[in-house]
Amino acid sequence: MKNTIGNNITMTLFGESHGSAIGAVLDGVPSGIKVNMDHIQAQMEKRKAKGNISTSRKEADEVEILSGVKDGYTEGTPIAILVRNTNVRKEDYNAMKNIPRPSHADYSGHMKYLGYEDQSGGGHFSGRLTAPIVACGAILMDMLEEKGIHIQTHIKMLHGIEDRDFENIEEDMKYLSTCDFAVLDDTKKDEMLKEIENARSQQDSVGGILETMIVGVGAGIGEPTFDTVEGELSKAMFSIGGIKGVEF
């Protein structure tokens, strides 16, 4: 039973949705890497719930670095990251303690941990655990950008509404880095938001497709058969509960 991903650099997650805090330990990061707290918090802001289109739970999502960083640079030792939970309402889930929700990990988690798990809000299986992943990702994004590797994502399609394709990649990626609602064609934003709100009014939800562009990666990365780049990225992507398919 482990909660760690990675080889040269590893990330271990801890915490539960309605516990006192969630976080991660990022190990294997070399010393001397600049850690930009403003960039980390900017990425956390993008993850935050906004308006009526996402969870009603509001959290400050302020990142604390407990170890591994000194004077704004990595020490080379494990980086411990903490995100405190402030909107904790375990009692809201008492009535559903023995009622597993469809498409959630309630039942499988109960069978795996024999009833000792904290089931409130999904516990350790909650989407809340993506917060420390975002914080770790922000640190590693800065590392990659120093090597000329850039990553950006947009909403390619939402319930039949399609965004345009990447055209001028450099300009498009720079534009997406500033977006809270990541679409390349700004005229599609209102259409998508309306579709989400319509579904919400019917107590439903909609799916879609995200498209990620990664530029600057050299040839020859990854292993030939089992630990390919596509295989490793797919493994990481499927750690997000809402992901049901990956295409390259």
PDB file of N, CA, C and O in Angstrom, residues 11 13-14 21-24 40-41 43-45 47-48 57 59-63 81-85 126-138 240:
ATOM      1  N   MET A  11       7.293  11.541  -5.723  1.00  0.00           N
ATOM      2  CA  MET A  11       6.312  12.336  -4.990  1.00  0.00           C
ATOM      3  C   MET A  11       5.443  11.389  -4.182  1.00  0.00           C
ATOM      4  O   MET A  11       4.884  10.429  -4.722  1.00  0.00           O
ATOM      5  N   LEU A  13       2.155  11.314  -1.601  1.00  0.00           N
ATOM      6  CA  LEU A  13       1.014  12.087  -1.112  1.00  0.00           C
ATOM      7  C   LEU A  13       0.598  11.623   0.273  1.00  0.00           C
ATOM      8  O   LEU A  13       0.731  10.451   0.622  1.00  0.00           O
ATOM      9  N   PHE A  14       0.061  12.577   1.075  1.00  0.00           N
ATOM     10  CA  PHE A  14      -0.516  12.201   2.365  1.00  0.00           C
ATOM     11  C   PHE A  14      -1.703  13.100   2.677  1.00  0.00           C
ATOM     12  O   PHE A  14      -1.850  14.184   2.110  1.00  0.00           O
ATOM     13  N   ALA A  21      -4.880  18.543   7.263  1.00  0.00           N
ATOM     14  CA  ALA A  21      -4.043  19.027   6.166  1.00  0.00           C
ATOM     15  C   ALA A  21      -3.817  17.914   5.161  1.00  0.00           C
ATOM     16  O   ALA A  21      -4.035  16.726   5.443  1.00  0.00           O
ATOM     17  N   ILE A  22      -3.394  18.317   3.966  1.00  0.00           N
ATOM     18  CA  ILE A  22      -2.939  17.388   2.945  1.00  0.00           C
ATOM     19  C   ILE A  22      -1.563  17.859   2.518  1.00  0.00           C
ATOM     20  O   ILE A  22      -1.126  18.966   2.847  1.00  0.00           O
ATOM     21  N   GLY A  23      -0.841  17.011   1.797  1.00  0.00           N
ATOM     22  CA  GLY A  23       0.486  17.442   1.392  1.00  0.00           C
ATOM     23  C   GLY A  23       1.225  16.385   0.609  1.00  0.00           C
ATOM     24  O   GLY A  23       0.669  15.360   0.203  1.00  0.00           O
ATOM     25  N   ALA A  24       2.508  16.666   0.394  1.00  0.00           N
ATOM     26  CA  ALA A  24       3.346  15.761  -0.386  1.00  0.00           C
ATOM     27  C   ALA A  24       4.793  15.921   0.029  1.00  0.00           C
ATOM     28  O   ALA A  24       5.203  16.978   0.538  1.00  0.00           O
ATOM     29  N   ILE A  40       4.095  29.130  -7.616  1.00  0.00           N
ATOM     30  CA  ILE A  40       3.355  28.027  -6.992  1.00  0.00           C
ATOM     31  C   ILE A  40       1.943  28.479  -6.647  1.00  0.00           C
ATOM     32  O   ILE A  40       0.953  27.811  -6.963  1.00  0.00           O
ATOM     33  N   GLN A  41       1.821  29.652  -6.010  1.00  0.00           N
ATOM     34  CA  GLN A  41       0.499  30.131  -5.614  1.00  0.00           C
ATOM     35  C   GLN A  41      -0.350  30.491  -6.826  1.00  0.00           C
ATOM     36  O   GLN A  41      -1.575  30.320  -6.807  1.00  0.00           O
ATOM     37  N   GLN A  43      -0.348  28.892  -9.660  1.00  0.00           N
ATOM     38  CA  GLN A  43      -0.889  27.623 -10.142  1.00  0.00           C
ATOM     39  C   GLN A  43      -1.996  27.121  -9.214  1.00  0.00           C
ATOM     40  O   GLN A  43      -2.997  26.552  -9.668  1.00  0.00           O
ATOM     41  N   MET A  44      -1.844  27.332  -7.915  1.00  0.00           N
ATOM     42  CA  MET A  44      -2.887  26.931  -6.972  1.00  0.00           C
ATOM     43  C   MET A  44      -4.161  27.740  -7.202  1.00  0.00           C
ATOM     44  O   MET A  44      -5.275  27.221  -7.057  1.00  0.00           O
ATOM     45  N   GLU A  45      -4.017  29.013  -7.559  1.00  0.00           N
ATOM     46  CA  GLU A  45      -5.182  29.855  -7.848  1.00  0.00           C
ATOM     47  C   GLU A  45      -5.974  29.299  -9.029  1.00  0.00           C
ATOM     48  O   GLU A  45      -7.207  29.343  -9.045  1.00  0.00           O
ATOM     49  N   ARG A  47      -6.295  26.249  -9.811  1.00  0.00           N
ATOM     50  CA  ARG A  47      -6.987  25.034  -9.391  1.00  0.00           C
ATOM     51  C   ARG A  47      -8.228  25.335  -8.554  1.00  0.00           C
ATOM     52  O   ARG A  47      -9.156  24.520  -8.488  1.00  0.00           O
ATOM     53  N   LYS A  48      -8.273  26.500  -7.911  1.00  0.00           N
ATOM     54  CA  LYS A  48      -9.343  26.820  -6.974  1.00  0.00           C
ATOM     55  C   LYS A  48     -10.725  26.769  -7.625  1.00  0.00           C
ATOM     56  O   LYS A  48     -10.886  27.094  -8.790  1.00  0.00           O
ATOM     57  N   ARG A  57     -17.018  23.852  -2.269  1.00  0.00           N
ATOM     58  CA  ARG A  57     -16.059  23.943  -1.167  1.00  0.00           C
ATOM     59  C   ARG A  57     -15.003  25.005  -1.486  1.00  0.00           C
ATOM     60  O   ARG A  57     -14.380  24.977  -2.546  1.00  0.00           O
ATOM     61  N   GLU A  59     -11.444  26.770  -0.291  1.00  0.00           N
ATOM     62  CA  GLU A  59     -10.249  26.597   0.519  1.00  0.00           C
ATOM     63  C   GLU A  59      -9.219  27.658   0.161  1.00  0.00           C
ATOM     64  O   GLU A  59      -9.130  28.094  -0.994  1.00  0.00           O
ATOM     65  N   ALA A  60      -8.419  28.068   1.143  1.00  0.00           N
ATOM     66  CA  ALA A  60      -7.387  29.070   0.894  1.00  0.00           C
ATOM     67  C   ALA A  60      -6.276  28.511   0.016  1.00  0.00           C
ATOM     68  O   ALA A  60      -5.690  29.220  -0.809  1.00  0.00           O
ATOM     69  N   ASP A  61      -5.958  27.223   0.179  1.00  0.00           N
ATOM     70  CA  ASP A  61      -4.912  26.554  -0.606  1.00  0.00           C
ATOM     71  C   ASP A  61      -3.586  27.302  -0.565  1.00  0.00           C
ATOM     72  O   ASP A  61      -2.917  27.495  -1.583  1.00  0.00           O
ATOM     73  N   GLU A  62      -3.198  27.736   0.636  1.00  0.00           N
ATOM     74  CA  GLU A  62      -1.900  28.375   0.811  1.00  0.00           C
ATOM     75  C   GLU A  62      -0.845  27.297   1.058  1.00  0.00           C
ATOM     76  O   GLU A  62      -0.995  26.457   1.938  1.00  0.00           O
ATOM     77  N   VAL A  63       0.213  27.334   0.266  1.00  0.00           N
ATOM     78  CA  VAL A  63       1.250  26.300   0.318  1.00  0.00           C
ATOM     79  C   VAL A  63       2.310  26.659   1.351  1.00  0.00           C
ATOM     80  O   VAL A  63       2.834  27.774   1.359  1.00  0.00           O
ATOM     81  N   ILE A  81       5.799  19.518   1.606  1.00  0.00           N
ATOM     82  CA  ILE A  81       4.818  20.542   1.243  1.00  0.00           C
ATOM     83  C   ILE A  81       3.519  20.280   1.997  1.00  0.00           C
ATOM     84  O   ILE A  81       3.018  19.150   2.024  1.00  0.00           O
ATOM     85  N   LEU A  82       2.974  21.328   2.606  1.00  0.00           N
ATOM     86  CA  LEU A  82       1.746  21.205   3.388  1.00  0.00           C
ATOM     87  C   LEU A  82       0.706  22.198   2.882  1.00  0.00           C
ATOM     88  O   LEU A  82       1.020  23.351   2.603  1.00  0.00           O
ATOM     89  N   VAL A  83      -0.543  21.716   2.748  1.00  0.00           N
ATOM     90  CA  VAL A  83      -1.679  22.572   2.416  1.00  0.00           C
ATOM     91  C   VAL A  83      -2.749  22.296   3.471  1.00  0.00           C
ATOM     92  O   VAL A  83      -3.307  21.198   3.521  1.00  0.00           O
ATOM     93  N   ARG A  84      -3.019  23.266   4.311  1.00  0.00           N
ATOM     94  CA  ARG A  84      -3.966  23.044   5.407  1.00  0.00           C
ATOM     95  C   ARG A  84      -5.414  23.089   4.904  1.00  0.00           C
ATOM     96  O   ARG A  84      -5.748  23.891   4.035  1.00  0.00           O
ATOM     97  N   ASN A  85      -6.244  22.209   5.456  1.00  0.00           N
ATOM     98  CA  ASN A  85      -7.683  22.228   5.177  1.00  0.00           C
ATOM     99  C   ASN A  85      -8.360  23.169   6.167  1.00  0.00           C
ATOM    100  O   ASN A  85      -8.181  23.030   7.382  1.00  0.00           O
ATOM    101  N   SER A 126     -10.000  11.570  -2.395  1.00  0.00           N
ATOM    102  CA  SER A 126     -10.685  12.775  -2.842  1.00  0.00           C
ATOM    103  C   SER A 126      -9.883  13.563  -3.880  1.00  0.00           C
ATOM    104  O   SER A 126      -8.648  13.554  -3.871  1.00  0.00           O
ATOM    105  N   GLY A 127     -10.611  14.289  -4.733  1.00  0.00           N
ATOM    106  CA  GLY A 127      -9.962  15.209  -5.651  1.00  0.00           C
ATOM    107  C   GLY A 127      -9.208  16.311  -4.925  1.00  0.00           C
ATOM    108  O   GLY A 127      -8.384  17.008  -5.518  1.00  0.00           O
ATOM    109  N   ARG A 128      -9.472  16.477  -3.644  1.00  0.00           N
ATOM    110  CA  ARG A 128      -8.734  17.444  -2.817  1.00  0.00           C
ATOM    111  C   ARG A 128      -7.232  17.156  -2.838  1.00  0.00           C
ATOM    112  O   ARG A 128      -6.410  18.066  -2.703  1.00  0.00           O
ATOM    113  N   LEU A 129      -6.875  15.891  -3.031  1.00  0.00           N
ATOM    114  CA  LEU A 129      -5.459  15.508  -3.029  1.00  0.00           C
ATOM    115  C   LEU A 129      -4.715  15.991  -4.274  1.00  0.00           C
ATOM    116  O   LEU A 129      -3.494  15.852  -4.354  1.00  0.00           O
ATOM    117  N   THR A 130      -5.447  16.554  -5.249  1.00  0.00           N
ATOM    118  CA  THR A 130      -4.751  17.124  -6.400  1.00  0.00           C
ATOM    119  C   THR A 130      -4.055  18.443  -6.038  1.00  0.00           C
ATOM    120  O   THR A 130      -3.182  18.904  -6.779  1.00  0.00           O
ATOM    121  N   ALA A 131      -4.425  19.058  -4.901  1.00  0.00           N
ATOM    122  CA  ALA A 131      -3.808  20.327  -4.505  1.00  0.00           C
ATOM    123  C   ALA A 131      -2.294  20.194  -4.301  1.00  0.00           C
ATOM    124  O   ALA A 131      -1.520  20.973  -4.880  1.00  0.00           O
ATOM    125  N   PRO A 132      -1.817  19.239  -3.488  1.00  0.00           N
ATOM    126  CA  PRO A 132      -0.356  19.108  -3.365  1.00  0.00           C
ATOM    127  C   PRO A 132       0.313  18.654  -4.662  1.00  0.00           C
ATOM    128  O   PRO A 132       1.491  18.972  -4.892  1.00  0.00           O
ATOM    129  N   ILE A 133      -0.413  17.944  -5.525  1.00  0.00           N
ATOM    130  CA  ILE A 133       0.158  17.567  -6.819  1.00  0.00           C
ATOM    131  C   ILE A 133       0.438  18.826  -7.638  1.00  0.00           C
ATOM    132  O   ILE A 133       1.481  18.948  -8.287  1.00  0.00           O
ATOM    133  N   VAL A 134      -0.497  19.784  -7.598  1.00  0.00           N
ATOM    134  CA  VAL A 134      -0.311  21.046  -8.317  1.00  0.00           C
ATOM    135  C   VAL A 134       0.908  21.792  -7.769  1.00  0.00           C
ATOM    136  O   VAL A 134       1.719  22.332  -8.525  1.00  0.00           O
ATOM    137  N   ALA A 135       1.058  21.827  -6.446  1.00  0.00           N
ATOM    138  CA  ALA A 135       2.193  22.517  -5.834  1.00  0.00           C
ATOM    139  C   ALA A 135       3.518  21.891  -6.261  1.00  0.00           C
ATOM    140  O   ALA A 135       4.465  22.603  -6.631  1.00  0.00           O
ATOM    141  N   CYS A 136       3.577  20.566  -6.230  1.00  0.00           N
ATOM    142  CA  CYS A 136       4.793  19.873  -6.685  1.00  0.00           C
ATOM    143  C   CYS A 136       5.037  20.139  -8.166  1.00  0.00           C
ATOM    144  O   CYS A 136       6.174  20.388  -8.590  1.00  0.00           O
ATOM    145  N   GLY A 137       3.968  20.083  -8.951  1.00  0.00           N
ATOM    146  CA  GLY A 137       4.088  20.312 -10.385  1.00  0.00           C
ATOM    147  C   GLY A 137       4.625  21.691 -10.697  1.00  0.00           C
ATOM    148  O   GLY A 137       5.406  21.869 -11.648  1.00  0.00           O
ATOM    149  N   ALA A 138       4.247  22.702  -9.903  1.00  0.00           N
ATOM    150  CA  ALA A 138       4.720  24.062 -10.139  1.00  0.00           C
ATOM    151  C   ALA A 138       6.231  24.154  -9.953  1.00  0.00           C
ATOM    152  O   ALA A 138       6.921  24.837 -10.722  1.00  0.00           O
ATOM    153  N   ILE A 240      -5.747  10.846 -11.494  1.00  0.00           N
ATOM    154  CA  ILE A 240      -6.825  11.826 -11.352  1.00  0.00           C
ATOM    155  C   ILE A 240      -8.150  11.121 -11.620  1.00  0.00           C
ATOM    156  O   ILE A 240      -8.344  10.544 -12.692  1.00  0.00           O
TER     157      ILE A 240
END
